[in-house]
Short mmCIF file of C-alpha atoms in Angstrom, two decimals:
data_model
loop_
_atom_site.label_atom_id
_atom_site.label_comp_id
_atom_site.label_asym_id
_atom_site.label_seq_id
_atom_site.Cartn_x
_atom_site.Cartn_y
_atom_site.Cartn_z
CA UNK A 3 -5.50 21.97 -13.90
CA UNK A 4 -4.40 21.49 -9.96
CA UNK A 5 -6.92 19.14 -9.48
CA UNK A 6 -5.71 16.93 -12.48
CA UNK A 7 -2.31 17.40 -11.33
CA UNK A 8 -3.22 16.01 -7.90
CA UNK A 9 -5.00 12.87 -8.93
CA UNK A 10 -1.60 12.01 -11.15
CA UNK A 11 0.64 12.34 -8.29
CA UNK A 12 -2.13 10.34 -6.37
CA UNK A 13 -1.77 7.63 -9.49
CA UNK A 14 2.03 7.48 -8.89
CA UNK A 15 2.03 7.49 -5.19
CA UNK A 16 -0.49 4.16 -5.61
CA UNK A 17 1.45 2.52 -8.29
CA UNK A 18 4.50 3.53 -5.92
CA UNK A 19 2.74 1.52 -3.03
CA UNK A 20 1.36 -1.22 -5.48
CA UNK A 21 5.23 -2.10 -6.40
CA UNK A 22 5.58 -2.01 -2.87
CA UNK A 23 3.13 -4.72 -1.88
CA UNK A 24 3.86 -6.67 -5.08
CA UNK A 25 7.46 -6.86 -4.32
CA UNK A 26 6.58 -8.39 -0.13
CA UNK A 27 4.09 -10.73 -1.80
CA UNK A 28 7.17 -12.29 -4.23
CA UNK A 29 9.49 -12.72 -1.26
CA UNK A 30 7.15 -14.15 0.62
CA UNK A 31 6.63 -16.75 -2.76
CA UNK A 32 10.29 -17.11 -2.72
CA UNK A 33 10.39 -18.42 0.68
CA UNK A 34 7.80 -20.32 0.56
CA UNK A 35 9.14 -22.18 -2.39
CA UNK A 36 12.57 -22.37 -0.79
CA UNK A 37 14.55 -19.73 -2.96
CA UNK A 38 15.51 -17.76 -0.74
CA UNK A 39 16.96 -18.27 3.37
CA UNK A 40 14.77 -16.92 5.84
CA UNK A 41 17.44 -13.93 7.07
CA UNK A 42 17.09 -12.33 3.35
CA UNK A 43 13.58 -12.06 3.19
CA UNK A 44 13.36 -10.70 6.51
CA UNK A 45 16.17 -8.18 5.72
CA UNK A 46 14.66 -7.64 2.51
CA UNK A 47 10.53 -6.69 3.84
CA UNK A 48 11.57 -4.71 6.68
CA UNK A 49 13.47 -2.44 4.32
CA UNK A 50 10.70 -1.71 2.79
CA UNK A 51 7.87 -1.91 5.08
CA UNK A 52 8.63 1.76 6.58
CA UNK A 53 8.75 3.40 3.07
CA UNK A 54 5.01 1.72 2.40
CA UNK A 55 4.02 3.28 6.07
CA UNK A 56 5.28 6.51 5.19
CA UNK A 57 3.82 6.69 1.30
CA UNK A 58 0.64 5.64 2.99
CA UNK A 59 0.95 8.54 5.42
CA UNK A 60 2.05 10.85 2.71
CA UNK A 61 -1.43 9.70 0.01
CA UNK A 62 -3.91 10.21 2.95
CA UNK A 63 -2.60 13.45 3.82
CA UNK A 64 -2.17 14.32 -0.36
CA UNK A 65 -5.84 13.90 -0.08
CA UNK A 66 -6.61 15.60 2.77
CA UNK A 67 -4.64 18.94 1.70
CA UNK A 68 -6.59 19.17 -1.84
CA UNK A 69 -9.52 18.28 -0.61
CA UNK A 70 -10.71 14.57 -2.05
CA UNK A 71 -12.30 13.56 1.11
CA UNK A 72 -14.07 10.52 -0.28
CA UNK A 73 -10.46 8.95 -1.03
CA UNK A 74 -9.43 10.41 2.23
CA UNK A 75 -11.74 8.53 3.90
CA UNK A 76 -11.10 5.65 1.56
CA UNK A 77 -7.20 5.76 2.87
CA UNK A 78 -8.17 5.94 6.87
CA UNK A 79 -8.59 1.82 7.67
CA UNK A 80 -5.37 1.15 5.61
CA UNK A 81 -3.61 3.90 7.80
CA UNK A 82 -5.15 3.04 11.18
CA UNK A 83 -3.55 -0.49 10.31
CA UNK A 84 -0.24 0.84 9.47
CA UNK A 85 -0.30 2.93 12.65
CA UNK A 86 -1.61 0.24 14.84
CA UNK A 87 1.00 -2.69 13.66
CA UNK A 88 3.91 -0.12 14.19
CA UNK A 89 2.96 0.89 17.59
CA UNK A 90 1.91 -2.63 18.65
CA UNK A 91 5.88 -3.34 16.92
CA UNK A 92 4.19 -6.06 14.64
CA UNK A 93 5.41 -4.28 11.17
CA UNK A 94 8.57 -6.04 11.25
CA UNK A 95 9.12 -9.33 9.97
CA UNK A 96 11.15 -12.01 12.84
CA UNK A 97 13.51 -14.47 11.51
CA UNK A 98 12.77 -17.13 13.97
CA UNK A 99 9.09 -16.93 13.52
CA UNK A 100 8.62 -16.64 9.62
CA UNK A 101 7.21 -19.91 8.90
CA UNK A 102 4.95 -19.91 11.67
CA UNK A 103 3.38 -16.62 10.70
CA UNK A 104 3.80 -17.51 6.67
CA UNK A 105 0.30 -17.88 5.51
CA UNK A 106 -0.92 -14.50 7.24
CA UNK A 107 1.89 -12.68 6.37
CA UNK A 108 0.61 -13.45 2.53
CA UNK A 109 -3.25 -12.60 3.63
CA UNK A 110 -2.62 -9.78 5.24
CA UNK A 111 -0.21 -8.51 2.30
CA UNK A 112 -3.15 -9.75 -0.59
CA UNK A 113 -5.94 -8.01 1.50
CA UNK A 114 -3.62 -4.45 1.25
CA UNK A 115 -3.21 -5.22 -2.86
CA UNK A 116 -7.10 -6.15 -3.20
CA UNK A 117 -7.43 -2.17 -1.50
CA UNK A 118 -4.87 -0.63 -3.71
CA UNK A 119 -6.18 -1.68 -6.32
CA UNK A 120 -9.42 -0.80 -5.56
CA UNK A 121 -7.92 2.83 -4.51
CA UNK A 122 -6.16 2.91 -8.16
CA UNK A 123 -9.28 2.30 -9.56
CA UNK A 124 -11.40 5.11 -8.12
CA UNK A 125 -8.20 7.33 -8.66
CA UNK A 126 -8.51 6.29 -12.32
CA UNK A 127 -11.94 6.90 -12.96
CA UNK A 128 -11.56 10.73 -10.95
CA UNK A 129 -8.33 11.07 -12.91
CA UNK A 130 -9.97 10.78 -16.44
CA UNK A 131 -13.24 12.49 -14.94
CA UNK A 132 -11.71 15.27 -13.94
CA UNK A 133 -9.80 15.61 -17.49
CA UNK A 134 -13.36 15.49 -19.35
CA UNK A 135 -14.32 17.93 -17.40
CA UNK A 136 -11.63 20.08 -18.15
CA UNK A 137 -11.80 19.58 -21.56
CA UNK A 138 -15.68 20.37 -21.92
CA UNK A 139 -14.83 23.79 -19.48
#
């Protein structure tokens, strides 16, 4: 029962991060398509780009402490990224260099959903797997 109740806080955590990266990717749309002034959005990602580091931080260590090393392992590049950009002081987003950095901003931001979702999957499938197996026990 522990182990089911770890992969369904490890659903919400990625869900939690998926709204996350979902929300930077529509701000970015909405500047690119004029909707919004460049000040918001940048006010608006770097609210939230600490609170994806740290739920990051939070899901790798979830897995380390009950012991699903594959998705551990799964959670490391994503991580070392996250570290990396915030101790190179690249996680925030600068006003007067937005448009210039506009189309990788979006890549870099579709390449983290692509891996969520990928990570939601696998969570998924060991989510129901583990609640067959419970039910057979």
């Amino acid at each position: 029962m522990a182990d089911l109740f770890g992969w369904l806080v490890s659903f919400f955590l990625l869900v939690a991060l998926l709204v996350l990266i979902t929300y930077q990717l529509m701000c970015l749309a909405d500047l690119e398509f004029d909707y919004i002034n460049p000040y918001d959005f940048a006010s608006r990602i770097n609210s939230v780009v600490l609170v994806e580091f740290v739920l990051q931080g939070v899901l790798c260590c979830f897995y380390l402490v009950t012991g699903h090393w594959f998705m551990s392992l799964l959670c490391v590049p994503y991580l070392y990224f996250n570290i990396r950009s915030y101790r190179q002081k690249k996680h925030l987003i600068d006003v007067t260099e937005i448009f210039s950095m506009l189309s990788w901003e979006k890549k870099q931001r579709l390449v983290k959903l692509f891996y969520l979702v990928i990570t939601l999957f696998l969570s998924v499938f060991w989510l129901i797997y583990t609640t067959l197996d419970e039910h057979d026990a």
